[in-house]
PDB file of C-alpha atoms in Angstrom:
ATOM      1  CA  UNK S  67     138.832  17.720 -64.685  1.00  0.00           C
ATOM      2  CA  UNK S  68     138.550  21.614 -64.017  1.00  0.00           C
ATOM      3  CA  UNK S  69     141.014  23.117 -62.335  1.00  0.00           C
ATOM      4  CA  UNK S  70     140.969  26.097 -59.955  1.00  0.00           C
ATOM      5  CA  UNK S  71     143.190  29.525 -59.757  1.00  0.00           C
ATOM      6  CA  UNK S  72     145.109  28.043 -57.194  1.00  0.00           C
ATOM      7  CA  UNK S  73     146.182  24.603 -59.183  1.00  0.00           C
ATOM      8  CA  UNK S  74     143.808  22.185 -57.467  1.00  0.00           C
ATOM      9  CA  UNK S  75     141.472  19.785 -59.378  1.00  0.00           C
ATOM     10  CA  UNK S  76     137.523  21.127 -58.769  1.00  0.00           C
ATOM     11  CA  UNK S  77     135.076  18.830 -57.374  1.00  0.00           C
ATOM     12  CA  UNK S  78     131.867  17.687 -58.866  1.00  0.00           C
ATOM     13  CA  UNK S  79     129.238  18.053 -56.588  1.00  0.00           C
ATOM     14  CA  UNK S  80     128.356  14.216 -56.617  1.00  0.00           C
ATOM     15  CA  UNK S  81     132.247  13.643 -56.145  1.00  0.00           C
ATOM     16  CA  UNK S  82     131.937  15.982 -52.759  1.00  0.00           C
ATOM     17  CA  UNK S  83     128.432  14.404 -51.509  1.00  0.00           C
ATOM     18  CA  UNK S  84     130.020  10.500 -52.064  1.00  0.00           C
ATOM     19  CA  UNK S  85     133.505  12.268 -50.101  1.00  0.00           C
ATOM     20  CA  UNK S  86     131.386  13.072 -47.173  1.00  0.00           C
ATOM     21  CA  UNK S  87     129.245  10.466 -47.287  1.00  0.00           C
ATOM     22  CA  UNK S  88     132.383   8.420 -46.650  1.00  0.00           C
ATOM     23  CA  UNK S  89     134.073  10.726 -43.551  1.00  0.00           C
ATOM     24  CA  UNK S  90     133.117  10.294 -40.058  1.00  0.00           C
ATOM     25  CA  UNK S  91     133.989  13.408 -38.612  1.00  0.00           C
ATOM     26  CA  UNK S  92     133.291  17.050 -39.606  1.00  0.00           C
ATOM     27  CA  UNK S  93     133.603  20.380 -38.971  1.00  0.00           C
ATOM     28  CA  UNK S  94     130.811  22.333 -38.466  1.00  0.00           C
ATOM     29  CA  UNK S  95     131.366  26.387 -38.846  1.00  0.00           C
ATOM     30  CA  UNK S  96     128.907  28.928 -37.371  1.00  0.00           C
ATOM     31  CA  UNK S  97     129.281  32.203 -35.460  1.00  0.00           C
ATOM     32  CA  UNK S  98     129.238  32.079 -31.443  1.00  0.00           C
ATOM     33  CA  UNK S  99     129.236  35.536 -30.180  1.00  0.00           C
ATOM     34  CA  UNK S 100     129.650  37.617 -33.277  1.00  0.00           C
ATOM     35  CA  UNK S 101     132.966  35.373 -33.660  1.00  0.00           C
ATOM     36  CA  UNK S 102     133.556  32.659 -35.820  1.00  0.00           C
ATOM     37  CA  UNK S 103     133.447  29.309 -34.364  1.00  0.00           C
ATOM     38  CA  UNK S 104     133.981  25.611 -35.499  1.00  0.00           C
ATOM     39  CA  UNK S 105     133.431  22.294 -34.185  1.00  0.00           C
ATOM     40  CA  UNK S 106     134.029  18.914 -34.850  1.00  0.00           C
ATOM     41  CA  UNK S 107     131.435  16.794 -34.940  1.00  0.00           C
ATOM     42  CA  UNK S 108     130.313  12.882 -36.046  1.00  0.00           C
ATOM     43  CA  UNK S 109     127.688  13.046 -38.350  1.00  0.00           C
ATOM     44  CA  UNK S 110     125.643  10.370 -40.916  1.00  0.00           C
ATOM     45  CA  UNK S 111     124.882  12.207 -44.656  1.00  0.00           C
ATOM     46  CA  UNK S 112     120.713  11.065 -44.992  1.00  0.00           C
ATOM     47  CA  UNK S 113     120.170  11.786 -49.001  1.00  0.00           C
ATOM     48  CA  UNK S 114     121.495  15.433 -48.784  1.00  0.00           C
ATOM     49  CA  UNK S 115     121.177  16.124 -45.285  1.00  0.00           C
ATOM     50  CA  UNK S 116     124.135  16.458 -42.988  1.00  0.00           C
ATOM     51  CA  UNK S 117     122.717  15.014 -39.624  1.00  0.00           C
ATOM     52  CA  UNK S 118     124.259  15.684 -36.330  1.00  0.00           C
ATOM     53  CA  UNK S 119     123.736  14.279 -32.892  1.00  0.00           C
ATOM     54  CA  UNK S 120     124.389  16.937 -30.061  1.00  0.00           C
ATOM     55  CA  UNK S 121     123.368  17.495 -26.410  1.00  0.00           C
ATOM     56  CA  UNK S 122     119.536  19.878 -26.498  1.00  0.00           C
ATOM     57  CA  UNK S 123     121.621  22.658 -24.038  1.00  0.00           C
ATOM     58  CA  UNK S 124     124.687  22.325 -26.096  1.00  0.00           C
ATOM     59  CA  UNK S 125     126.240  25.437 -26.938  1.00  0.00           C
ATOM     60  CA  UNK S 126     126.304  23.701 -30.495  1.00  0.00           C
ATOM     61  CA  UNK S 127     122.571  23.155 -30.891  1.00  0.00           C
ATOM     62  CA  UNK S 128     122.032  26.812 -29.712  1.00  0.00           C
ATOM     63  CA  UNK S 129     124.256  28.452 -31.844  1.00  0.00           C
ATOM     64  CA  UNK S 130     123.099  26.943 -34.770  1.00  0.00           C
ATOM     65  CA  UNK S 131     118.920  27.511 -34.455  1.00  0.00           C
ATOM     66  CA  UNK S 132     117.796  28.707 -37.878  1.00  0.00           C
ATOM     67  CA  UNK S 133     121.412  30.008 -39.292  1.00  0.00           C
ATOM     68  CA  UNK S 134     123.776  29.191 -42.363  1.00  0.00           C
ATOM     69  CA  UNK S 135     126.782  27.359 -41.178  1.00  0.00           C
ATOM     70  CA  UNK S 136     129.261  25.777 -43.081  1.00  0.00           C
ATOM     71  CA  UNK S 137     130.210  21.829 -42.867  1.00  0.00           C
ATOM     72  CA  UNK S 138     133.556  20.296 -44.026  1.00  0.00           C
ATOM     73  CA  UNK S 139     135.180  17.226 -43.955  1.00  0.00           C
ATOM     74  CA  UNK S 140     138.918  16.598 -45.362  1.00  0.00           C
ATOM     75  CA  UNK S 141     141.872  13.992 -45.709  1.00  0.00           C
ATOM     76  CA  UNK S 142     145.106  14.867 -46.084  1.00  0.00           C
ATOM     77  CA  UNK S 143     148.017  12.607 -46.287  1.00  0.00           C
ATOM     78  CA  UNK S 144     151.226  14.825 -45.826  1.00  0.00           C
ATOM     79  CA  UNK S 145     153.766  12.498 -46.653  1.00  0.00           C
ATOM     80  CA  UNK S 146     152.816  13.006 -50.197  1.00  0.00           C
ATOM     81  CA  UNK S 147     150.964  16.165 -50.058  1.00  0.00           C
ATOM     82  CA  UNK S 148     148.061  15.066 -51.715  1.00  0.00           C
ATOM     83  CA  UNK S 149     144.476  15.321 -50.062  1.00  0.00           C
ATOM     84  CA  UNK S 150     140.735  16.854 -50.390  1.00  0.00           C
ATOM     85  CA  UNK S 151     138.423  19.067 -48.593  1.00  0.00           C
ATOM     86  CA  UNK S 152     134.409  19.542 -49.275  1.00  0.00           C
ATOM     87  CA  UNK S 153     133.052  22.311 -47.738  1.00  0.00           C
ATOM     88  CA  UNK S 154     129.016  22.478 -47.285  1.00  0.00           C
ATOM     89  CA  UNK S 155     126.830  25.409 -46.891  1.00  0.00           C
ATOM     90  CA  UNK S 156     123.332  25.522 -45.883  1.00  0.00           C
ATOM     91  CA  UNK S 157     120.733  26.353 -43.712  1.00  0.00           C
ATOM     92  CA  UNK S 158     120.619  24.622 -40.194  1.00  0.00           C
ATOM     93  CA  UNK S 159     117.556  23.392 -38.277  1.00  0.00           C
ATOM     94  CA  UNK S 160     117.170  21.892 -35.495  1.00  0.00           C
ATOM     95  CA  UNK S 161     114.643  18.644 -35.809  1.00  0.00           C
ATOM     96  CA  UNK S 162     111.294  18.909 -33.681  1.00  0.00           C
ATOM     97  CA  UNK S 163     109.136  16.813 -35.528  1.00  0.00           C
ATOM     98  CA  UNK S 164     108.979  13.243 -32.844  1.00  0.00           C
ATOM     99  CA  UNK S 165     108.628  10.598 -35.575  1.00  0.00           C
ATOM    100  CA  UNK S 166     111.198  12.412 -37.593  1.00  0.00           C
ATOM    101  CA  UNK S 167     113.493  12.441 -34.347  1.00  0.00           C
ATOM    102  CA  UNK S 168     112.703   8.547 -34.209  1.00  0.00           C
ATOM    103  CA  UNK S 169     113.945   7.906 -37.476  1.00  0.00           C
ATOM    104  CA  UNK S 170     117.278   9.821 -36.902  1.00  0.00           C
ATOM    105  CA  UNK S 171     117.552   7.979 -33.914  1.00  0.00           C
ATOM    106  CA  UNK S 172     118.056   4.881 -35.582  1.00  0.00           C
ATOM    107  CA  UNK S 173     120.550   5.937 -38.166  1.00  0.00           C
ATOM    108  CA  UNK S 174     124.414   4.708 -37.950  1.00  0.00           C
ATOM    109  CA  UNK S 175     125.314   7.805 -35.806  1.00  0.00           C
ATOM    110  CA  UNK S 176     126.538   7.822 -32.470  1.00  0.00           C
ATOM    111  CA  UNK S 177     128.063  10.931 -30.886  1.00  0.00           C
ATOM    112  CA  UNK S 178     131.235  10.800 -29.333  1.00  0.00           C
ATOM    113  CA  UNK S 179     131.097  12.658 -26.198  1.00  0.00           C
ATOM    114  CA  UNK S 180     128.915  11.161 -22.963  1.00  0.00           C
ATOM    115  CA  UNK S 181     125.291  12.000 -21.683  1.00  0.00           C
ATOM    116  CA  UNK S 182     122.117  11.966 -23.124  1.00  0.00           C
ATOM    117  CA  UNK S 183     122.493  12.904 -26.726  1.00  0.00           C
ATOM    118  CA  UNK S 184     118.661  13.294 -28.344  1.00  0.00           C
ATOM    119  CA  UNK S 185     118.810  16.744 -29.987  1.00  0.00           C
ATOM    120  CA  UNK S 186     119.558  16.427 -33.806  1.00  0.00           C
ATOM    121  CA  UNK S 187     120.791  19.458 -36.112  1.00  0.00           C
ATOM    122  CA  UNK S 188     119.987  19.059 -39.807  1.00  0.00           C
ATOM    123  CA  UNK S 189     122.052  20.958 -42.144  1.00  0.00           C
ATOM    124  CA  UNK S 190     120.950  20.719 -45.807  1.00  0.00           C
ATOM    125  CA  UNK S 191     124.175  21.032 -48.361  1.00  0.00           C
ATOM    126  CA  UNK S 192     122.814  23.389 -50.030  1.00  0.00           C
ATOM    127  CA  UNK S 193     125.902  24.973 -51.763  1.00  0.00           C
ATOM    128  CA  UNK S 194     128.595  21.752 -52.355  1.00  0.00           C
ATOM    129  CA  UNK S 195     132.414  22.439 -53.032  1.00  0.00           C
ATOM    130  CA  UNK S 196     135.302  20.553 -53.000  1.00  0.00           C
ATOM    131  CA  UNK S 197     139.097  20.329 -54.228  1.00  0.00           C
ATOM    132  CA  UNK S 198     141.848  17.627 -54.687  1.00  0.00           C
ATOM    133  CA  UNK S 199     145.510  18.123 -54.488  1.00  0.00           C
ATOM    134  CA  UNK S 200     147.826  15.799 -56.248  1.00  0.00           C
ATOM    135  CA  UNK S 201     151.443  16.091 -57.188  1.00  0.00           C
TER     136      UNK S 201
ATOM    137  CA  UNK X 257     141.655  18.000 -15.530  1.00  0.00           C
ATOM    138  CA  UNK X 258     138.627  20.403 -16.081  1.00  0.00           C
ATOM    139  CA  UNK X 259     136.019  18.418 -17.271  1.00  0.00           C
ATOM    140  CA  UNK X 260     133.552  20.681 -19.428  1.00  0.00           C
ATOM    141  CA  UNK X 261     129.484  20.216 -20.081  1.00  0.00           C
ATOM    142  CA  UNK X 262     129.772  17.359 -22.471  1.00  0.00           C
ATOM    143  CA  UNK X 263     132.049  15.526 -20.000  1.00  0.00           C
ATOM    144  CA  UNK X 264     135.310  16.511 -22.389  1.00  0.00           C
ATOM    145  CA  UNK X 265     138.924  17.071 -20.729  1.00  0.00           C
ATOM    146  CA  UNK X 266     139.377  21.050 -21.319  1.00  0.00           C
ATOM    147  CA  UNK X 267     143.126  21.878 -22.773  1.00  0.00           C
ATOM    148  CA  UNK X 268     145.248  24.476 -20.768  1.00  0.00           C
ATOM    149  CA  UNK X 269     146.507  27.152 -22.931  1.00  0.00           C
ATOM    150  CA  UNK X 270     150.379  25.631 -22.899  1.00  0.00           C
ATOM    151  CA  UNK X 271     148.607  21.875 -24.436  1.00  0.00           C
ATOM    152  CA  UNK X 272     146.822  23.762 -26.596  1.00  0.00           C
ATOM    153  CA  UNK X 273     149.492  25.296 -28.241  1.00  0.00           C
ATOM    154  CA  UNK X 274     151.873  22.497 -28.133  1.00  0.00           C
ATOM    155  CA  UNK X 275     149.145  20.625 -30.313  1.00  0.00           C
ATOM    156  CA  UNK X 276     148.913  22.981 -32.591  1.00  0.00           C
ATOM    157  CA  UNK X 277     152.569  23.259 -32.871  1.00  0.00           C
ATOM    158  CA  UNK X 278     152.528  19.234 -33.823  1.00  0.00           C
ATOM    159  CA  UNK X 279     150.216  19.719 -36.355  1.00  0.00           C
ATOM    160  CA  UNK X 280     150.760  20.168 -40.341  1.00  0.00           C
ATOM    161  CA  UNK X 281     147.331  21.195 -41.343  1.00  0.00           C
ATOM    162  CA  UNK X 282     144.856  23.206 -39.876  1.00  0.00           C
ATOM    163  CA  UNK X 283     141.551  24.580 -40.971  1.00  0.00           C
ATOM    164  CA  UNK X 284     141.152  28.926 -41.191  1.00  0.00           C
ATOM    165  CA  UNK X 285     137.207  29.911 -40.463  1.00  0.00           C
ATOM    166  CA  UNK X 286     136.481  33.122 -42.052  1.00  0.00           C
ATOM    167  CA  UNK X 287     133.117  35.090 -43.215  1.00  0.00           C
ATOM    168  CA  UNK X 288     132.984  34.763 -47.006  1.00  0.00           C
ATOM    169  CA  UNK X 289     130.620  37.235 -48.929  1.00  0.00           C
ATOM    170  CA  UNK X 290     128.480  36.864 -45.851  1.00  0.00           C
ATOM    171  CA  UNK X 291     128.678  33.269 -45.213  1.00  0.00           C
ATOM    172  CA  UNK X 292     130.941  31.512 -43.071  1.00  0.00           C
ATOM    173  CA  UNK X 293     133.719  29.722 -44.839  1.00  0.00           C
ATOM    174  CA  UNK X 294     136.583  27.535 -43.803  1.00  0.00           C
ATOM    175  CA  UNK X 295     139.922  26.097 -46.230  1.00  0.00           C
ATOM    176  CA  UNK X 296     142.358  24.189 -45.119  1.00  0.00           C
ATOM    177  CA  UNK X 297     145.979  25.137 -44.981  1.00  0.00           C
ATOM    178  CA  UNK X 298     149.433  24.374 -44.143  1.00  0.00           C
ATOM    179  CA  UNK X 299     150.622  26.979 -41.308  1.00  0.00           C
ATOM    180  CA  UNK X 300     153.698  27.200 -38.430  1.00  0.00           C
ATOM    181  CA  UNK X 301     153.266  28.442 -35.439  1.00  0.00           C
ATOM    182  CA  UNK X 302     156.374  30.897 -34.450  1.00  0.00           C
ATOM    183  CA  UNK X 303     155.740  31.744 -31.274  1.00  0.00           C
ATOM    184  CA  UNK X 304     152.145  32.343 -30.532  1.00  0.00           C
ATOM    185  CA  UNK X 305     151.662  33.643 -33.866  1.00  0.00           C
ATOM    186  CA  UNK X 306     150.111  30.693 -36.650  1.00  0.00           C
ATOM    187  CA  UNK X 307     151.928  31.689 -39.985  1.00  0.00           C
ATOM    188  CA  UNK X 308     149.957  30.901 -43.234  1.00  0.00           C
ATOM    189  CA  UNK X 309     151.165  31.181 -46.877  1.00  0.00           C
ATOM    190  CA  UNK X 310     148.834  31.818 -49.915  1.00  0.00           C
ATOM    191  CA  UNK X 311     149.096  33.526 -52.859  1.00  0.00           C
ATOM    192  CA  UNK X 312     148.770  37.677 -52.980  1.00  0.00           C
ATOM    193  CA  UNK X 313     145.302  37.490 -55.290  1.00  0.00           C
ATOM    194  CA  UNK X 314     143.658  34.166 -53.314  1.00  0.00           C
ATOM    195  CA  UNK X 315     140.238  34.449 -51.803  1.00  0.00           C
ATOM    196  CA  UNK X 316     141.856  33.786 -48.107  1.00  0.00           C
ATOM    197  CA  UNK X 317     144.162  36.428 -48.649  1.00  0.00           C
ATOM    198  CA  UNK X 318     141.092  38.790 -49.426  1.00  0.00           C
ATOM    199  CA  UNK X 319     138.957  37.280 -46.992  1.00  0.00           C
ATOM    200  CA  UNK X 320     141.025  37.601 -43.849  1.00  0.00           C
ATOM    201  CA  UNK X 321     142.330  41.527 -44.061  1.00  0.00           C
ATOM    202  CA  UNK X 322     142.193  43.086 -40.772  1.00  0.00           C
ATOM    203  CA  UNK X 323     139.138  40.235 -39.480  1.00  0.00           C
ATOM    204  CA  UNK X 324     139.317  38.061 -36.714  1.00  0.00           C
ATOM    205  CA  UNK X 325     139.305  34.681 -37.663  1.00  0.00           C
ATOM    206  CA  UNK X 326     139.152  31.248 -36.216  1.00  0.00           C
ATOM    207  CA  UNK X 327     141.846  28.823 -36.840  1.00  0.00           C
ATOM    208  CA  UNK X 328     141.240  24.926 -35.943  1.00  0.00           C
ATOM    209  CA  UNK X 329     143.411  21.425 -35.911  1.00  0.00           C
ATOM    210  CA  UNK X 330     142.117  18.812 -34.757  1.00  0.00           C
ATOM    211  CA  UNK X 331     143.247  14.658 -34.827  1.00  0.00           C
ATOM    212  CA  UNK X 332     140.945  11.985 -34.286  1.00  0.00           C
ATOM    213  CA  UNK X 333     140.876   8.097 -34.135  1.00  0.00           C
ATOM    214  CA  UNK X 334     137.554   6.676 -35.141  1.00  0.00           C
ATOM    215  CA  UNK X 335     137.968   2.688 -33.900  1.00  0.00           C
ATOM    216  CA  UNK X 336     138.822   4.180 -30.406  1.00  0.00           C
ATOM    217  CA  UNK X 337     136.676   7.414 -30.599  1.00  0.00           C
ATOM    218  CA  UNK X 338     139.515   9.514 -29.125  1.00  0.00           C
ATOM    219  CA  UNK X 339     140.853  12.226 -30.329  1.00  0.00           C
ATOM    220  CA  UNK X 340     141.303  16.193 -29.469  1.00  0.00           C
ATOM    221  CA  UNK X 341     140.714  19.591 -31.420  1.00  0.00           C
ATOM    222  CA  UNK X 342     142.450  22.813 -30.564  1.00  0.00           C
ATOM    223  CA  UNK X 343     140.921  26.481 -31.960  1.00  0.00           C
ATOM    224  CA  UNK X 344     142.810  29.960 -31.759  1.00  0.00           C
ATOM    225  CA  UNK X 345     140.433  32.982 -32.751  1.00  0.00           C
ATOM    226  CA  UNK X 346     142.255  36.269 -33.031  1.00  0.00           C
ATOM    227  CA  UNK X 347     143.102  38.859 -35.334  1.00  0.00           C
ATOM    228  CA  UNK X 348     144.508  37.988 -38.898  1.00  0.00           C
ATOM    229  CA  UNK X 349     146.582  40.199 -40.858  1.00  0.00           C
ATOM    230  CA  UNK X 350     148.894  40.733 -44.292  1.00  0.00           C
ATOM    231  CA  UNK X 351     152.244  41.150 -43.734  1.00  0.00           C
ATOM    232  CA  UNK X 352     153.827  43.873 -45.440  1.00  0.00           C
ATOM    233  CA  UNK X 353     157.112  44.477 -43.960  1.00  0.00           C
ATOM    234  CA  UNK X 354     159.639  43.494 -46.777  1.00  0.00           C
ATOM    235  CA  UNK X 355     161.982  42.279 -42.843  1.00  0.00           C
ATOM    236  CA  UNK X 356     159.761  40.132 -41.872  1.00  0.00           C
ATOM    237  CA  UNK X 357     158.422  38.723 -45.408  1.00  0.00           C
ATOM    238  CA  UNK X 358     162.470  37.718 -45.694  1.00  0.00           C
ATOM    239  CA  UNK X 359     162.374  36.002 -41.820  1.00  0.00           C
ATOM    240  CA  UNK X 360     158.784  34.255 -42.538  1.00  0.00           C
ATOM    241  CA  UNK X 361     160.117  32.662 -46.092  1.00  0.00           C
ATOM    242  CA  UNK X 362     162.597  30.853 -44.559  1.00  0.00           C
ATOM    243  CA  UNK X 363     160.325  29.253 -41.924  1.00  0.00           C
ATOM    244  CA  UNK X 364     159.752  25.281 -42.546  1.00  0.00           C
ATOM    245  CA  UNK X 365     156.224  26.250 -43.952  1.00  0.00           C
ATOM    246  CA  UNK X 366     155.699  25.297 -47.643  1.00  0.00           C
ATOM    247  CA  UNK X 367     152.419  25.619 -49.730  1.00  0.00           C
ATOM    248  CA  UNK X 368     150.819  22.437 -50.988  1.00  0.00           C
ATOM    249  CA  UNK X 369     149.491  23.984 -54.197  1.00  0.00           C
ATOM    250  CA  UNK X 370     151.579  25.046 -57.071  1.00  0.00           C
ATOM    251  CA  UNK X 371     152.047  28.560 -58.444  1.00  0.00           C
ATOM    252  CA  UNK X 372     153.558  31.965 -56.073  1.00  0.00           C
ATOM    253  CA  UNK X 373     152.808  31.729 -52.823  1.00  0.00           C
ATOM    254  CA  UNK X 374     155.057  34.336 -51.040  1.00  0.00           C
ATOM    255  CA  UNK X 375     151.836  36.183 -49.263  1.00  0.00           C
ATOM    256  CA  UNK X 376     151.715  35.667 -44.993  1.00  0.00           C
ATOM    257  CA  UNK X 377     148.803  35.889 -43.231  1.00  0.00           C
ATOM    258  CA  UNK X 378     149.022  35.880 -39.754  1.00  0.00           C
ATOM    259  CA  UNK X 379     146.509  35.360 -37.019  1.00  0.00           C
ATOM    260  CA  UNK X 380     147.686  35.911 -33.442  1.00  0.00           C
ATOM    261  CA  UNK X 381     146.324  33.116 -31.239  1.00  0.00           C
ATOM    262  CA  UNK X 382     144.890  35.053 -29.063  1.00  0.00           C
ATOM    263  CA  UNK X 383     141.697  32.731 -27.516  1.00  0.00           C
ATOM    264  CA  UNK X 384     142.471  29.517 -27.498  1.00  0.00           C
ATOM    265  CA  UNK X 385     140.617  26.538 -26.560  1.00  0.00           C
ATOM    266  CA  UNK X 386     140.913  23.001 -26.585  1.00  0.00           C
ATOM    267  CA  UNK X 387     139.288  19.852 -25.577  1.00  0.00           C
ATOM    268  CA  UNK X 388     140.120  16.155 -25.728  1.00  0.00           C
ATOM    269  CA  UNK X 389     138.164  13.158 -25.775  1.00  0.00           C
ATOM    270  CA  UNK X 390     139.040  10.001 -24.184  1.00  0.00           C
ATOM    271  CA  UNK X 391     137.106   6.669 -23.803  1.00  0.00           C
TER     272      UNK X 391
END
């Protein structure tokens, strides 16, 4: 296992794709406003796509048109101080293409928040990284 | 309760903070080499004022000289699909004053990972925004 400046074990890439692939909820990161944002989000990983489910006005879905954002999902358990984060960073695009919209809207992914929800964000992990803390 | 676009319960400032008081971890969004970044870290909040220790040579400590940066906790419950997130953005910066080094070690706040870790970054909450989902 490799292990970083900072102590913590370094993620394989496969180890980070199979740690989102079993989250529910990320983060994504992106810039509103010439500031940086972030926002949780549900999500389903499709091969090496991040999907996401938003509102087509949502401040989300327009901040994100044709940028690199960052995605990351973590557990911590702070009892024994032990946890992981995987951080994703790719391109983001929003999906126009109807049949492709029809097959994301039958994947396992539900948003969270009300209304009509029929605007899908793909964000390919490009670049993968991840760390583990143990005792 | 201010109920935003997505039909979410907005946070007043004074719930906002008193979240992210409660809270262990929390994520810091930065710009990395030109791409947006995020790492989770253990922090306190004195005041208004979210204290974070890292090492003097780590990347965050590089990454978030003189910037504004966003700063994010967040707790949800996925059989319910409840939950809330809180963000600050303001400006972060390295303290230097050997006074206030002494007053910020002895602040509950410990680093998860090993090694030296008597660097402070602070980011003054000055935005902050929260939001809370309920069934």
């Amino acid at each position: 296992m490799n292990v970083d400046s900072a102590g913590l074990d370094v993620l394989s890439r496969q180890e980070c794709l199979d740690l989102i692939s079993s989250a529910t909820i990320g983060r994504i990161v992106f810039t509103d406003r010439a500031l940086p944002a972030v926002q949780p989000v549900t999500f389903y990983l499709d091969g090496e796509d991040i999907v996401i489910r938003t509102g087509t006005g949502s401040k989300l879905a327009a901040a994100t048109r044709h940028t690199v954002v960052a995605f990351e999902v973590d557990e911590f358990d702070v009892p024994t101080r032990t946890g992981w984060s995987v951080t994703a960073v790719g391109r983001a695009h929003a999906v126009s293409d109807p049949g492709q919209i029809d097959r994301l809207s039958r994947l396992p992914l539900t948003a969270w928040a009300p209304g009509e929800r029929n605007h899908f964000i793909v964000v390919r992990a490009e670049q993968v990284s991840g760390r583990r803390i143990r005792r």
